[in-house]
XYZ file of C-alpha atoms in Angstrom:
255
model
C 57.895 -54.899 -258.261
C 54.364 -54.666 -258.190
C 52.953 -57.413 -260.587
C 49.219 -57.535 -259.797
C 48.515 -56.106 -256.356
C 45.248 -54.349 -256.986
C 44.942 -55.221 -260.210
C 41.182 -55.586 -259.284
C 41.308 -51.706 -260.290
C 41.487 -52.589 -264.373
C 38.138 -54.745 -264.274
C 36.256 -51.931 -265.115
C 37.803 -50.838 -267.951
C 35.160 -50.460 -270.476
C 32.997 -53.186 -268.655
C 33.414 -56.619 -268.964
C 31.760 -57.150 -272.448
C 32.609 -54.010 -273.709
C 36.270 -53.077 -273.949
C 37.335 -49.559 -273.645
C 37.796 -47.160 -276.331
C 41.467 -47.158 -275.921
C 43.443 -46.320 -279.327
C 39.611 -45.221 -280.724
C 40.477 -41.864 -279.392
C 38.993 -39.705 -281.884
C 41.646 -36.434 -283.492
C 40.060 -33.537 -284.987
C 40.480 -34.583 -289.007
C 37.935 -38.046 -289.315
C 40.558 -39.294 -291.637
C 43.453 -39.720 -289.167
C 40.823 -42.521 -287.302
C 42.238 -45.511 -285.788
C 42.552 -48.638 -287.812
C 38.923 -50.211 -286.709
C 41.031 -53.756 -286.418
C 43.928 -52.970 -285.068
C 41.563 -50.961 -282.398
C 39.707 -54.027 -281.894
C 43.129 -55.895 -281.018
C 44.489 -53.634 -278.131
C 40.957 -53.517 -276.811
C 41.346 -57.198 -276.738
C 44.067 -57.215 -275.371
C 43.585 -55.083 -272.593
C 40.272 -56.852 -271.258
C 42.694 -60.119 -271.232
C 44.694 -58.271 -268.587
C 41.680 -56.856 -266.971
C 40.723 -60.314 -266.829
C 43.601 -62.047 -265.601
C 44.084 -59.180 -262.686
C 40.722 -60.574 -261.941
C 42.393 -63.818 -260.244
C 44.115 -64.284 -257.084
C 47.452 -63.134 -257.260
C 48.910 -66.803 -256.983
C 46.579 -67.706 -260.089
C 47.968 -64.920 -261.935
C 49.802 -66.327 -265.627
C 52.476 -63.310 -265.570
C 53.817 -64.471 -269.199
C 50.333 -63.727 -270.726
C 50.157 -60.518 -268.915
C 53.118 -59.591 -270.265
C 52.204 -60.730 -273.970
C 48.579 -59.092 -274.117
C 50.248 -55.571 -272.177
C 53.689 -55.809 -275.227
C 50.704 -56.805 -277.697
C 49.020 -53.255 -277.226
C 52.699 -51.232 -277.157
C 52.862 -52.826 -280.511
C 49.849 -52.349 -282.371
C 49.924 -48.378 -281.349
C 53.326 -48.254 -282.638
C 52.705 -49.521 -286.294
C 49.215 -47.687 -285.581
C 49.370 -44.171 -287.752
C 47.141 -41.632 -287.385
C 46.658 -40.500 -283.668
C 48.785 -37.023 -283.004
C 50.745 -36.389 -280.033
C 48.087 -33.352 -279.253
C 45.119 -36.248 -279.528
C 46.891 -38.789 -277.377
C 47.907 -36.194 -274.912
C 44.369 -34.887 -274.309
C 43.357 -38.203 -273.091
C 46.473 -39.029 -270.870
C 44.967 -36.083 -268.152
C 43.607 -37.224 -264.961
C 44.367 -39.490 -262.289
C 45.838 -42.930 -262.362
C 46.458 -46.253 -260.594
C 49.248 -48.695 -261.393
C 48.070 -52.195 -261.588
C 50.851 -53.995 -263.687
C 54.166 -53.026 -264.762
C 56.619 -55.728 -266.319
C 59.463 -55.332 -264.175
C 62.104 -53.324 -261.682
C 63.678 -51.151 -264.160
C 60.261 -49.484 -265.288
C 58.776 -49.273 -262.311
C 62.185 -47.239 -260.731
C 61.660 -45.580 -264.722
C 58.873 -43.386 -263.479
C 59.487 -44.014 -259.408
C 61.990 -43.412 -257.168
C 63.638 -46.983 -257.102
C 63.774 -47.100 -253.489
C 61.627 -50.361 -253.464
C 64.555 -51.996 -253.874
C 65.523 -51.482 -250.999
C 65.913 -54.452 -248.393
C 62.833 -55.691 -246.957
C 60.398 -52.599 -248.758
C 58.099 -53.377 -251.716
C 55.596 -51.693 -253.592
C 52.109 -51.117 -252.160
C 51.030 -48.742 -254.772
C 51.654 -45.704 -257.191
C 49.312 -43.223 -258.439
C 50.392 -40.959 -261.469
C 48.335 -37.562 -261.434
C 48.728 -35.505 -265.227
C 47.188 -32.262 -265.478
C 45.204 -31.388 -268.343
C 47.978 -30.509 -271.445
C 49.410 -27.107 -271.643
C 52.302 -24.868 -271.399
C 53.790 -26.086 -267.857
C 51.370 -28.769 -267.376
C 51.671 -29.710 -263.699
C 52.613 -33.808 -262.723
C 52.915 -36.050 -259.509
C 53.478 -39.210 -259.241
C 53.016 -40.702 -255.570
C 54.773 -43.782 -254.921
C 53.631 -45.962 -251.770
C 55.931 -48.363 -250.405
C 55.733 -50.665 -247.369
C 58.517 -51.798 -245.033
C 58.417 -55.503 -243.869
C 57.419 -55.170 -240.270
C 54.605 -53.194 -237.943
C 55.873 -50.029 -239.758
C 53.927 -47.327 -241.481
C 53.435 -46.811 -245.433
C 55.935 -44.344 -246.800
C 54.522 -41.996 -249.272
C 57.305 -40.497 -251.706
C 56.252 -37.770 -253.835
C 57.287 -36.594 -257.510
C 56.266 -33.526 -258.885
C 57.096 -31.135 -261.993
C 55.453 -30.664 -265.262
C 55.016 -33.004 -268.808
C 54.191 -32.612 -272.045
C 53.672 -34.839 -274.933
C 56.780 -34.687 -277.444
C 56.440 -32.861 -281.186
C 57.247 -36.027 -283.514
C 53.451 -37.121 -283.521
C 55.296 -40.447 -282.252
C 52.788 -40.479 -278.692
C 56.095 -39.323 -276.750
C 55.459 -37.916 -273.546
C 58.271 -36.232 -271.045
C 57.759 -36.088 -267.360
C 60.089 -33.520 -265.776
C 60.465 -34.067 -262.070
C 61.849 -30.826 -259.644
C 60.420 -31.991 -256.432
C 61.307 -35.406 -255.454
C 60.931 -35.693 -251.728
C 60.534 -38.871 -249.741
C 58.279 -39.736 -247.045
C 60.376 -37.821 -244.093
C 60.019 -34.080 -246.885
C 64.172 -35.394 -247.589
C 65.271 -34.630 -250.884
C 65.635 -37.679 -253.387
C 68.676 -37.042 -256.178
C 68.085 -38.164 -259.503
C 70.623 -41.033 -260.687
C 73.155 -38.114 -261.877
C 73.174 -36.349 -258.604
C 70.690 -33.456 -259.948
C 67.779 -32.542 -257.886
C 65.849 -32.384 -261.606
C 65.222 -35.292 -263.514
C 63.645 -36.016 -266.982
C 61.796 -38.975 -267.841
C 60.980 -39.956 -271.812
C 58.438 -42.310 -272.233
C 55.534 -43.040 -274.628
C 52.159 -43.580 -274.555
C 51.053 -47.073 -276.053
C 47.598 -46.776 -274.991
C 45.203 -43.914 -273.430
C 41.547 -44.190 -273.071
C 40.398 -41.427 -271.416
C 38.707 -42.685 -267.462
C 39.752 -45.873 -268.354
C 43.220 -47.635 -269.025
C 46.307 -46.071 -270.030
C 49.452 -48.012 -270.788
C 53.217 -46.351 -270.936
C 56.338 -47.582 -272.346
C 59.809 -46.766 -270.643
C 62.894 -46.413 -272.929
C 64.152 -49.897 -272.279
C 60.785 -51.697 -273.248
C 59.309 -51.791 -270.057
C 56.017 -51.392 -269.887
C 53.011 -49.977 -266.944
C 49.447 -50.865 -266.728
C 47.422 -47.531 -265.552
C 43.824 -47.575 -264.519
C 42.028 -44.784 -263.880
C 41.690 -43.873 -260.412
C 37.734 -42.168 -259.812
C 38.696 -40.985 -255.864
C 42.773 -40.585 -255.192
C 42.185 -38.649 -252.172
C 40.311 -41.764 -250.687
C 42.819 -44.100 -251.865
C 45.491 -42.431 -250.203
C 43.417 -42.431 -246.960
C 43.297 -45.547 -247.009
C 46.277 -46.478 -247.498
C 47.230 -44.220 -244.833
C 49.400 -41.652 -246.563
C 47.476 -38.975 -246.792
C 48.631 -35.290 -246.026
C 46.947 -32.587 -244.119
C 47.411 -29.606 -246.211
C 50.300 -27.707 -243.767
C 52.124 -30.794 -244.363
C 55.790 -29.678 -243.590
C 57.427 -32.974 -242.161
C 61.516 -32.758 -241.182
C 63.120 -32.492 -244.146
C 65.634 -35.750 -243.095
C 66.749 -38.554 -245.935
C 64.605 -41.661 -246.289
C 66.204 -44.129 -243.800
C 65.281 -47.921 -243.031
C 63.158 -47.670 -239.769
C 65.618 -49.572 -238.046
C 68.529 -47.563 -239.122
C 69.637 -44.849 -236.755
């Protein structure tokens, strides 16, 4: 699982001396502002993640990273007053994965193909359209296969929406799931459509996003200002007329 690679992206979350707004995203009614103490604690936890991520990968304290992420999730779950609609508005944009608690959380949002032999997750991007009926979403999952092989980009696309229960839940619905060769990726139940329920534990526009999977796994994202540039740097950008053969994903050395 990706545990810190590329986490330097999170270092700009609100600046080194001023944490991001996070739980302070303001809803319409003034009476429902986030509690300042809890907001400050959540921002401090995100800042701690940012500081840890600035270290070299081998020097990072994974236990401390997970503790900070779970602190954010716990604070958010106990914080009243932020309606799903307000939280949803802060989710729109392009996001780059900077830390994940483990393989299961990663597979919850991605394809799970990073578990194949000699295959690693190189990067992941989550793009969410502005909240509306049929709001678009796309996940670009970049895999690296050990050896002299190019990166593989898997694409999960569909729609997303906030839950109506006011508990910051969101639902991702993938109706297009294709691998790097354009082949269809089946959902775990064998269908070509997949629904992923998540909780938006922390969301600050243009800064940070923390999502919690149903099993408690956590994914932390930082805002990505130049998605096209990032994909080009990874050599997985596609021409507008992209239409590769519809063959399923295979390891390069397998016939």
